[in-house]
Tab-separated table of C-alpha atoms in Angstrom:
chain	number	residue	atom	x	y	z
A	1	LYS	CA	-15.318	35.936	69.213
A	2	PRO	CA	-15.276	32.770	67.436
A	3	PHE	CA	-12.251	33.416	65.170
A	4	LEU	CA	-9.154	35.486	65.014
A	5	VAL	CA	-7.641	35.566	61.124
A	6	LEU	CA	-4.214	36.415	60.366
A	7	PHE	CA	-2.685	36.738	57.027
A	8	ALA	CA	1.304	36.889	56.983
A	9	LYS	CA	3.984	35.718	54.754
A	10	THR	CA	5.969	32.303	55.676
A	11	ARG	CA	9.720	33.053	56.424
A	12	THR	CA	10.625	29.436	57.579
A	13	THR	CA	9.094	26.238	57.869
A	14	ARG	CA	10.130	23.196	59.947
A	15	ILE	CA	8.147	19.743	59.710
A	16	HIS	CA	8.919	16.907	61.905
A	17	ALA	CA	6.917	13.399	62.957
A	18	TRP	CA	5.455	13.424	66.375
A	19	THR	CA	6.608	9.832	66.875
A	20	ARG	CA	8.345	7.524	64.498
A	21	TYR	CA	4.866	5.466	64.080
A	22	SER	CA	2.063	7.981	64.455
A	23	ASN	CA	0.445	9.908	61.713
A	24	ILE	CA	0.772	13.192	63.241
A	25	LYS	CA	3.475	15.913	61.922
A	26	VAL	CA	4.518	18.793	63.956
A	27	TYR	CA	4.720	22.153	62.298
A	28	GLN	CA	6.887	24.983	63.262
A	29	ILE	CA	6.216	27.847	61.097
A	30	GLN	CA	8.021	31.493	61.670
A	31	ILE	CA	5.895	34.043	59.786
A	32	ILE	CA	6.304	37.958	59.111
A	33	LEU	CA	3.573	40.186	60.124
A	34	PRO	CA	2.414	43.054	58.357
A	35	ASP	CA	4.297	45.257	60.759
A	36	ASN	CA	7.531	43.355	59.865
A	37	SER	CA	7.427	41.854	63.173
A	38	GLU	CA	8.228	37.786	63.234
A	39	ARG	CA	6.044	35.340	64.970
A	40	GLN	CA	6.290	31.422	65.227
A	41	VAL	CA	3.283	29.709	65.114
A	42	ASN	CA	3.220	25.971	66.116
A	43	PHE	CA	0.518	23.483	65.534
A	44	SER	CA	0.300	19.607	64.391
A	45	SER	CA	-1.868	18.040	62.063
A	46	ARG	CA	-2.788	14.247	60.428
A	47	GLU	CA	-2.965	15.757	57.143
A	48	ALA	CA	-0.889	13.726	54.785
A	49	GLN	CA	-0.299	16.525	52.003
A	50	PHE	CA	0.537	20.414	52.785
A	51	GLU	CA	3.125	22.471	51.087
A	52	LEU	CA	4.464	25.769	52.719
A	53	ARG	CA	7.473	27.325	51.535
A	54	ALA	CA	9.492	30.384	52.703
A	55	GLY	CA	7.840	33.479	50.764
A	56	ASP	CA	4.379	31.972	50.524
A	57	ASP	CA	1.324	33.832	51.764
A	58	VAL	CA	-0.355	32.067	54.743
A	59	ILE	CA	-3.862	32.839	56.412
A	60	ILE	CA	-4.180	31.256	59.885
A	61	ALA	CA	-7.147	31.063	61.650
A	62	TYR	CA	-7.046	31.111	65.395
A	63	ASN	CA	-9.812	29.722	67.793
A	64	ARG	CA	-9.210	30.332	71.647
A	65	GLY	CA	-5.808	31.370	70.848
A	66	ARG	CA	-4.816	28.065	69.057
A	67	ALA	CA	-4.168	27.862	65.197
A	68	LYS	CA	-7.072	25.710	63.776
A	69	ILE	CA	-6.756	26.563	60.268
A	70	ILE	CA	-4.001	26.940	58.235
A	71	MET	CA	-4.405	28.087	54.396
A	72	ASN	CA	-1.902	28.474	51.728
A	73	PRO	CA	-3.456	30.484	49.059
A	74	ALA	CA	-1.064	29.858	46.371
A	75	GLN	CA	-1.296	26.372	46.283
A	76	HIS	CA	-5.007	26.381	47.061
A	77	CYS	CA	-4.753	23.858	49.974
A	78	TYR	CA	-5.757	24.241	53.624
A	79	MET	CA	-4.951	22.009	56.660
A	80	LEU	CA	-6.866	21.668	60.176
A	81	SER	CA	-4.970	21.318	63.042
A	82	ALA	CA	-5.309	18.138	65.321
A	83	TYR	CA	-5.040	19.827	68.596
């Protein structure tokens, strides 16, 4: 089972830096699943530009239970998780 793919709608997004001098950003996304339940997704990345707003659709690919690829189809952009 290589990947599990999840399609959901973003409810809230929070982004902060790992430390002041690192290039790593930590993302916390609250998503609404198709059955109207909510889940929080946490991941970190070194990507400089990634935009995800409340109400945007999001596609998340999981590998071994961790979010690895996060895609915003409205903006035509994706991000790879650092860990």
